[in-house]
mmCIF file with all atom_site columns, C-alpha atoms in Angstrom:
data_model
loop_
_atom_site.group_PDB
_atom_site.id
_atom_site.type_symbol
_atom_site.label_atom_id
_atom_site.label_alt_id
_atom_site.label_comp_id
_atom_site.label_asym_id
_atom_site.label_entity_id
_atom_site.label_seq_id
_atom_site.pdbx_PDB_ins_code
_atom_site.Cartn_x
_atom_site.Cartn_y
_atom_site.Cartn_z
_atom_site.occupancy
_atom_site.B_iso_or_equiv
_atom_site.pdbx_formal_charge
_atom_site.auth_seq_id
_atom_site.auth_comp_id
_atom_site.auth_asym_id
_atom_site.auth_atom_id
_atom_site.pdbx_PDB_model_num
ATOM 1   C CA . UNK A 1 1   ? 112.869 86.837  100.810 1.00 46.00 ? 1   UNK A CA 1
ATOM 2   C CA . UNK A 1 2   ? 109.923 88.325  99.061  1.00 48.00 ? 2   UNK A CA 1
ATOM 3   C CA . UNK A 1 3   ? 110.655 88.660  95.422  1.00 44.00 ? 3   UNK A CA 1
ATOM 4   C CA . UNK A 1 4   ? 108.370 87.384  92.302  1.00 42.00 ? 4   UNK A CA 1
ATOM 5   C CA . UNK A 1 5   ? 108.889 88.680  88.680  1.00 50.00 ? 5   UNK A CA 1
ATOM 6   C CA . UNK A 1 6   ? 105.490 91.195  89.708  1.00 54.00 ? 6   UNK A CA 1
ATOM 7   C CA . UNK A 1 7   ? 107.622 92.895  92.150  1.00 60.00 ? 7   UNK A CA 1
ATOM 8   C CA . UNK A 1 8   ? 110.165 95.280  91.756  1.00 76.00 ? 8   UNK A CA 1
ATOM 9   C CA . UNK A 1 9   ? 112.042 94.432  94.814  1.00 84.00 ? 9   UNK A CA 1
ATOM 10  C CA . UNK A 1 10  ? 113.305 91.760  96.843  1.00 88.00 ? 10  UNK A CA 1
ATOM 11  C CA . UNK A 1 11  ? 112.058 92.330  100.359 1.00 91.00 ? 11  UNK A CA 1
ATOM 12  C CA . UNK A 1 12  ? 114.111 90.339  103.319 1.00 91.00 ? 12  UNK A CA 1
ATOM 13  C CA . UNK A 1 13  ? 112.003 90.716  106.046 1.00 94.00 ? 13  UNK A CA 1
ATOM 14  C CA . UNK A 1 14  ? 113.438 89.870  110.044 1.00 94.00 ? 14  UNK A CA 1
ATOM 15  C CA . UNK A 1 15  ? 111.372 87.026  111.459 1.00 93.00 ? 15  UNK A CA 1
ATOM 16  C CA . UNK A 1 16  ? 111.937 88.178  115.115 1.00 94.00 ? 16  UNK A CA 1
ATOM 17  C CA . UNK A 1 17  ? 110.891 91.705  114.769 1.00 96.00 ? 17  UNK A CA 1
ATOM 18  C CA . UNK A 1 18  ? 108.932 92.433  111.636 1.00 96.00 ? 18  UNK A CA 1
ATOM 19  C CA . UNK A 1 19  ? 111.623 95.092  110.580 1.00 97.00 ? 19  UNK A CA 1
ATOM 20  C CA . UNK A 1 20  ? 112.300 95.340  106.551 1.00 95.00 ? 20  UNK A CA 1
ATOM 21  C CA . UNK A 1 21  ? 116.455 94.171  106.588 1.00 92.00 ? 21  UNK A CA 1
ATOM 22  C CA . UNK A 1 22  ? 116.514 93.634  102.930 1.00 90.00 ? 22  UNK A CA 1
ATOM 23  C CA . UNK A 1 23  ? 116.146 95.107  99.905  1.00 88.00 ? 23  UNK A CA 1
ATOM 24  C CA . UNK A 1 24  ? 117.363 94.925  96.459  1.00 86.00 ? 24  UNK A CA 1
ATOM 25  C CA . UNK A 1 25  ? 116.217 95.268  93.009  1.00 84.00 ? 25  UNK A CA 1
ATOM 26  C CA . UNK A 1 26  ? 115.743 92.080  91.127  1.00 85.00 ? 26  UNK A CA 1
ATOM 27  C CA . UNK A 1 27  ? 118.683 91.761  87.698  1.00 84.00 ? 27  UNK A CA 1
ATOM 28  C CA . UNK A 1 28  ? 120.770 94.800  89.482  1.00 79.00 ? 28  UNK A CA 1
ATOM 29  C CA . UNK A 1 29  ? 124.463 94.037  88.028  1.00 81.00 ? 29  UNK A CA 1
ATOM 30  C CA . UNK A 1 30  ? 125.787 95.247  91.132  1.00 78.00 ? 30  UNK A CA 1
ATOM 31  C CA . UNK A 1 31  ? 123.494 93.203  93.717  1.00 79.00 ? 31  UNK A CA 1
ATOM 32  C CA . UNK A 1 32  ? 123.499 96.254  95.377  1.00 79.00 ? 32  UNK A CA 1
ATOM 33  C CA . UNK A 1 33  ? 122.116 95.936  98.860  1.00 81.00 ? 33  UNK A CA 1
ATOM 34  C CA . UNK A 1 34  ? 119.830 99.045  99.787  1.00 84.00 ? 34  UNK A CA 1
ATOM 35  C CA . UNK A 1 35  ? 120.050 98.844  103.730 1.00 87.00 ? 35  UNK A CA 1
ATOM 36  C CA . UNK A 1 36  ? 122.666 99.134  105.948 1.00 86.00 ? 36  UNK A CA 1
ATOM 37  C CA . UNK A 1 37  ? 122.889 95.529  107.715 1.00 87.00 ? 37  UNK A CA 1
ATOM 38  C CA . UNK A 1 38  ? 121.368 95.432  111.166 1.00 89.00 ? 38  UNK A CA 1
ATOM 39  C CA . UNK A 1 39  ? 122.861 92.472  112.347 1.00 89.00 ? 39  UNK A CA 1
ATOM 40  C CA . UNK A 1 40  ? 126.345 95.042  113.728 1.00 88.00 ? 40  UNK A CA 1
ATOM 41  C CA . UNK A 1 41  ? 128.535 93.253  111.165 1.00 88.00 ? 41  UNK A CA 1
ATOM 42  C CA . UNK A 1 42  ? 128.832 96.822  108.896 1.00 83.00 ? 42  UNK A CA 1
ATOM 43  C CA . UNK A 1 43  ? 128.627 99.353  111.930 1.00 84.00 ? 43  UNK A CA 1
ATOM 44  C CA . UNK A 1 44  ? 128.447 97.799  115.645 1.00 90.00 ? 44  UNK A CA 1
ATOM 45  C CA . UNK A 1 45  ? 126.553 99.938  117.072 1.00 90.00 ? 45  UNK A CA 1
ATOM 46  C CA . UNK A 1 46  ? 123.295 99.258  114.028 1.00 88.00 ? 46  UNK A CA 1
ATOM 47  C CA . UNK A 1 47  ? 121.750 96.425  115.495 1.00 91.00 ? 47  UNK A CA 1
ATOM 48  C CA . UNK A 1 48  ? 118.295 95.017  115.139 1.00 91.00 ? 48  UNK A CA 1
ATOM 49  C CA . UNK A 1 49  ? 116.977 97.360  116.752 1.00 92.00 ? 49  UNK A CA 1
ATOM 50  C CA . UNK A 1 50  ? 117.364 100.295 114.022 1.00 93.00 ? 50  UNK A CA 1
ATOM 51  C CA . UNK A 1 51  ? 115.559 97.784  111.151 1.00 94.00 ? 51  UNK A CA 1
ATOM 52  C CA . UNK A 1 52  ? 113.316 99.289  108.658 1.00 95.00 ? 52  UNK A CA 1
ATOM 53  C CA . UNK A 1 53  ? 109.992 99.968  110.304 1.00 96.00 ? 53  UNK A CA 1
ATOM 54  C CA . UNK A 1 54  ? 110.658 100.067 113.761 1.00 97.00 ? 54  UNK A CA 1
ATOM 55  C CA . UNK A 1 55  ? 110.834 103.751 115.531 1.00 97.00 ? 55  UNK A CA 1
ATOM 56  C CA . UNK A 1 56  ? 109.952 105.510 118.018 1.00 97.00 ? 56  UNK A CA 1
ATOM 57  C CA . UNK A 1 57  ? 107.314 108.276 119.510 1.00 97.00 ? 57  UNK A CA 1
ATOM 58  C CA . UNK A 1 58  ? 106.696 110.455 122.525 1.00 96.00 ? 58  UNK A CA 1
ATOM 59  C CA . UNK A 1 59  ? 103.373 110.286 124.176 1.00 94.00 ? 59  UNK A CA 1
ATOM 60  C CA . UNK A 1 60  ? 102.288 112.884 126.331 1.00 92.00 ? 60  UNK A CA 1
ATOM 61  C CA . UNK A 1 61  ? 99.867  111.983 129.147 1.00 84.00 ? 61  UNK A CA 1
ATOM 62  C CA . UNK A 1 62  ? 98.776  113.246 132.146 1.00 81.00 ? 62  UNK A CA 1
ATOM 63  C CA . UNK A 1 63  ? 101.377 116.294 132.096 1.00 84.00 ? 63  UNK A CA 1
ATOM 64  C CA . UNK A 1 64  ? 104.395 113.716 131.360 1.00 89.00 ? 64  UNK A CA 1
ATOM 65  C CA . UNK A 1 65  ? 106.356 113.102 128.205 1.00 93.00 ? 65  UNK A CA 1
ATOM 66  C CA . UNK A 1 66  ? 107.699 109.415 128.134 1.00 93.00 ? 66  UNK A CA 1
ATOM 67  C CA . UNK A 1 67  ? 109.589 107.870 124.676 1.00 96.00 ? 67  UNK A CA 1
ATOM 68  C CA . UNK A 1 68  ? 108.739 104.743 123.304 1.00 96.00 ? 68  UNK A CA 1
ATOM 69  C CA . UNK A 1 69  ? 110.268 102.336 120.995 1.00 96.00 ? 69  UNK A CA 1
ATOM 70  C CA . UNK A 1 70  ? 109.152 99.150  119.048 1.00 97.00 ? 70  UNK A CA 1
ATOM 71  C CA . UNK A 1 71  ? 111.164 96.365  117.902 1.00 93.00 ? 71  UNK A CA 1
ATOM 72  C CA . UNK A 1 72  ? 108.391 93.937  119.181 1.00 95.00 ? 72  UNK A CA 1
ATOM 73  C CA . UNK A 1 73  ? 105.626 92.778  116.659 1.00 97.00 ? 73  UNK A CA 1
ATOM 74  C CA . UNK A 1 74  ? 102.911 91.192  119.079 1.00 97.00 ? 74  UNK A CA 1
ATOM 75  C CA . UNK A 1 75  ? 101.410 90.073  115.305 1.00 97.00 ? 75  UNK A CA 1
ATOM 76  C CA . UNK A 1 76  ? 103.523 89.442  112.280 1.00 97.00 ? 76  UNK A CA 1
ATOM 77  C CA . UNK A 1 77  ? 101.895 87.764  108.833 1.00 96.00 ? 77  UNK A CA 1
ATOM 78  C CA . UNK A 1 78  ? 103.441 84.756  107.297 1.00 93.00 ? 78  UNK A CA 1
ATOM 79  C CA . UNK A 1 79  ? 105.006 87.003  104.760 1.00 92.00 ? 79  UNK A CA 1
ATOM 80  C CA . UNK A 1 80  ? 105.904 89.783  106.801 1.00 93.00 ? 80  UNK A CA 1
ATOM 81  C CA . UNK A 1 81  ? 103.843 91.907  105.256 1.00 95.00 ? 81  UNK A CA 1
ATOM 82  C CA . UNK A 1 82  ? 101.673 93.207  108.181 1.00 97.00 ? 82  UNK A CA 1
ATOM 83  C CA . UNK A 1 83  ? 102.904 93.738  111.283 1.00 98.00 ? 83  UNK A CA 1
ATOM 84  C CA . UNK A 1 84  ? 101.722 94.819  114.807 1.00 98.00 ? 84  UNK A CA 1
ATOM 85  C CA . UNK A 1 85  ? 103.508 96.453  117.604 1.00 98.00 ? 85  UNK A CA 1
ATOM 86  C CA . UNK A 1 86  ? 102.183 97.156  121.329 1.00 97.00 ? 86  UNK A CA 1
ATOM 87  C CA . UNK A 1 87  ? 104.080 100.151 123.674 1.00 95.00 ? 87  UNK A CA 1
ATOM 88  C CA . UNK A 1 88  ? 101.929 100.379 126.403 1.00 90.00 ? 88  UNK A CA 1
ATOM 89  C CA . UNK A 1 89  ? 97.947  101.511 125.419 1.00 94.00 ? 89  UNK A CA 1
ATOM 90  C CA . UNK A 1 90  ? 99.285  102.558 121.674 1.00 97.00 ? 90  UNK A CA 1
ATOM 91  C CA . UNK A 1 91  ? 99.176  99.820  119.056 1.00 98.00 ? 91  UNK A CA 1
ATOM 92  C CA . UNK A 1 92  ? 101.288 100.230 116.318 1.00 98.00 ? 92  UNK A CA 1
ATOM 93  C CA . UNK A 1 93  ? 100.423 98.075  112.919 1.00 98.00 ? 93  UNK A CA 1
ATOM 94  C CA . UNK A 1 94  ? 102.008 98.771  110.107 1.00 98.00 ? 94  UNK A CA 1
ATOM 95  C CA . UNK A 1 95  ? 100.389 97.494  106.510 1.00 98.00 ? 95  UNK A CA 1
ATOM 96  C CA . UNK A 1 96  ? 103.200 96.914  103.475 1.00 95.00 ? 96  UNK A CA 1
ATOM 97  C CA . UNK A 1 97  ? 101.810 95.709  99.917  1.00 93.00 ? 97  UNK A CA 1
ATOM 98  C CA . UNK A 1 98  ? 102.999 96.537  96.008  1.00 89.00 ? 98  UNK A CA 1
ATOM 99  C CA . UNK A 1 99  ? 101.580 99.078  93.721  1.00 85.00 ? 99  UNK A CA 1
ATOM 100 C CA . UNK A 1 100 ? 102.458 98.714  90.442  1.00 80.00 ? 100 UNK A CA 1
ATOM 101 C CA . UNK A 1 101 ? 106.770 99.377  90.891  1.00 78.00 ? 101 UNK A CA 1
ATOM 102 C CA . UNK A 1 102 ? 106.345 101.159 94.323  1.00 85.00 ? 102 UNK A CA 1
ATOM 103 C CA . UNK A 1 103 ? 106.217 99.612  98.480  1.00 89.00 ? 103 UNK A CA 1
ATOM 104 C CA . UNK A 1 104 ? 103.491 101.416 99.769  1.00 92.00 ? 104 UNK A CA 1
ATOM 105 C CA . UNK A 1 105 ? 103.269 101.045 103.966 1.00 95.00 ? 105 UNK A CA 1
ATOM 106 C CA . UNK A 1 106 ? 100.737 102.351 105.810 1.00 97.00 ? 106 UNK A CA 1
ATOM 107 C CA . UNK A 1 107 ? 101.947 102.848 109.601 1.00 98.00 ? 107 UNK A CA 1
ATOM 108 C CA . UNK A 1 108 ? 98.429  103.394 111.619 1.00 98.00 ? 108 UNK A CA 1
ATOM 109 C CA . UNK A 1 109 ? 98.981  104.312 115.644 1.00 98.00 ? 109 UNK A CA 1
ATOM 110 C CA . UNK A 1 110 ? 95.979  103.428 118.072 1.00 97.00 ? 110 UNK A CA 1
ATOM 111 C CA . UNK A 1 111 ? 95.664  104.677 121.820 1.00 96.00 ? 111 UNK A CA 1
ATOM 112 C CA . UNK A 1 112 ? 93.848  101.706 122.816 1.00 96.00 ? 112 UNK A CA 1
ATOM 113 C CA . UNK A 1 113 ? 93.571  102.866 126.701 1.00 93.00 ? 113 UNK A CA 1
ATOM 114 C CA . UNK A 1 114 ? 91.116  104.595 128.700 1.00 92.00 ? 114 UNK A CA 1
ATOM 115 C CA . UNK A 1 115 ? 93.259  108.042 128.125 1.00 90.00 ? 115 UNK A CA 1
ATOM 116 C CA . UNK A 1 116 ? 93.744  110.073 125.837 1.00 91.00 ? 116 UNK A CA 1
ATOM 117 C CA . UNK A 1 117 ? 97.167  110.336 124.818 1.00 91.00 ? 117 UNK A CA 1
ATOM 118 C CA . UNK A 1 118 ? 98.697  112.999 122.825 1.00 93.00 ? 118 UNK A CA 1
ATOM 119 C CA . UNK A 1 119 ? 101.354 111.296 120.013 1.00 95.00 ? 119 UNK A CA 1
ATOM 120 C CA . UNK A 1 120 ? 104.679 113.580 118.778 1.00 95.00 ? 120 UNK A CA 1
ATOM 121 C CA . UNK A 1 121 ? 108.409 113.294 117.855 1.00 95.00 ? 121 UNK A CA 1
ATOM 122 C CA . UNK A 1 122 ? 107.620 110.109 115.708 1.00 96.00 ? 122 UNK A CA 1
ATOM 123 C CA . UNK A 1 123 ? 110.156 108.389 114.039 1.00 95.00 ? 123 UNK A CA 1
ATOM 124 C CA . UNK A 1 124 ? 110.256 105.773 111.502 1.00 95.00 ? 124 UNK A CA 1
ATOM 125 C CA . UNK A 1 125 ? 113.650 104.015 110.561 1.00 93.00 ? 125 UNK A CA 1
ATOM 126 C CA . UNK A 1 126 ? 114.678 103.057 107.164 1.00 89.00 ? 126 UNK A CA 1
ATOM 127 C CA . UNK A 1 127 ? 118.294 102.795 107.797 1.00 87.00 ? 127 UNK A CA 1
ATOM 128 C CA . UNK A 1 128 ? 119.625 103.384 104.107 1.00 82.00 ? 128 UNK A CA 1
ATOM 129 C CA . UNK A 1 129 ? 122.777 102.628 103.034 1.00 77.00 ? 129 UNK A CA 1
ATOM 130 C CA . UNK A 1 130 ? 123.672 106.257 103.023 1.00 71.00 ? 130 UNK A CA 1
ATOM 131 C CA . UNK A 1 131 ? 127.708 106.211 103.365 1.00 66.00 ? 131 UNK A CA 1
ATOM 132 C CA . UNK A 1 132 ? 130.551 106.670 101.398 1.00 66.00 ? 132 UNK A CA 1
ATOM 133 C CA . UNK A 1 133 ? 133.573 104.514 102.329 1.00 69.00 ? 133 UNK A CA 1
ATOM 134 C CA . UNK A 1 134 ? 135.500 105.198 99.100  1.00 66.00 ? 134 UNK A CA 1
ATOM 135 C CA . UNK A 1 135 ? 134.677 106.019 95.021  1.00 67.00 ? 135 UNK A CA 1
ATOM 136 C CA . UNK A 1 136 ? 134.168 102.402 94.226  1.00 66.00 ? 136 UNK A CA 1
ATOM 137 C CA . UNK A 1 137 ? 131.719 101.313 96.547  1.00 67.00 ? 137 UNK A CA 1
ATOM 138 C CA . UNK A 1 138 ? 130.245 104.613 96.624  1.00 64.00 ? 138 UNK A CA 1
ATOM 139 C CA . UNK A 1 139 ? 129.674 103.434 92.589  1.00 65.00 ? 139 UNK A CA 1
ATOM 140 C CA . UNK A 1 140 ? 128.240 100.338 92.923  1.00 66.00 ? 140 UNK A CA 1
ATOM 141 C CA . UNK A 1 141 ? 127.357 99.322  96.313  1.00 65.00 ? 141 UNK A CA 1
ATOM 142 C CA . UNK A 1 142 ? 126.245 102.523 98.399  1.00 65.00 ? 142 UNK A CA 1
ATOM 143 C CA . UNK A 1 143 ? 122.610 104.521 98.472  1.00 66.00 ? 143 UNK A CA 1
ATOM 144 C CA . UNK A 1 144 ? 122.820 108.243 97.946  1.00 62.00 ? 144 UNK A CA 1
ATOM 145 C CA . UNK A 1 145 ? 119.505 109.133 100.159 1.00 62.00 ? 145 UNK A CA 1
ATOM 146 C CA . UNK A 1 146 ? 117.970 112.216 101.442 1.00 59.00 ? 146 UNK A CA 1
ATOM 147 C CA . UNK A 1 147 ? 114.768 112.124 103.711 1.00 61.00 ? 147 UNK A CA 1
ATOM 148 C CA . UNK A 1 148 ? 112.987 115.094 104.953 1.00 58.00 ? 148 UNK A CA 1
#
């Protein structure tokens, strides 16, 4: 857990694959948690797999379109705050810090191979907790999100 009275949230990061699975906000009455879990205990079918960070791109090469994933740091820092992913010649690293109340990443993709690659269709989970069982948790334990 990253948390200190400097930081407006509590950060649980996955040790296995550098994926955010945590987050609340330190003195909330509710101890609301801000993620859906990605361990398949609240949905089966959200595993670790769909943490905060990981994703997925197309790369177009040599007339083809393949998709890749990562869910694989080949790097990870102590405090899981930088974290590096390889899919074939395209590293992935991904730099998290605080700014004042706000997590600012930085997601920064590399074609580290002799061709060039062409990069699309990327996508970046952050698998909020963005459902609405009934009125009471939908009160005090649910995240009313929209992303564009």
């Amino acid at each position: 857990m990253i948390q200190s009275k400097e930081k407006p949230l509590e950060l649980q990061i996955n040790p296995y694959t550098g994926a955010i699975s945590g987050l609340k906000i330190p003195g909330d009455k509710q101890n609301m948690e801000w993620l859906v879990k990605t361990d398949g205990s609240q949905y089966a079918w959200i595993k670790e797999d769909y943490g905060w960070g990981l994703g997925y791109f197309t790369v177009d090469r040599d007339r083809k379109s393949l998709k890749r994933e990562w869910y694989a740091p080949t790097e990870i820092s102590r405090d899981g705050m930088d974290v590096v992913y390889r899919e074939a010649d395209i590293r992935i690293q991904i730099k998290r810090r605080f700014s004042e109340k706000d997590l600012i990443e930085q997601y920064t993709f590399t074609n580290e191979g002799k061709e060039e690659a062409f990069l699309h269709d990327i996508g970046i989970y952050t698998p909020f907790n963005d459902n609405y069982p009934n009125a009471k948790q939908c009160i005090n334990e649910r995240t009313h999100a929209h992303i564009w």
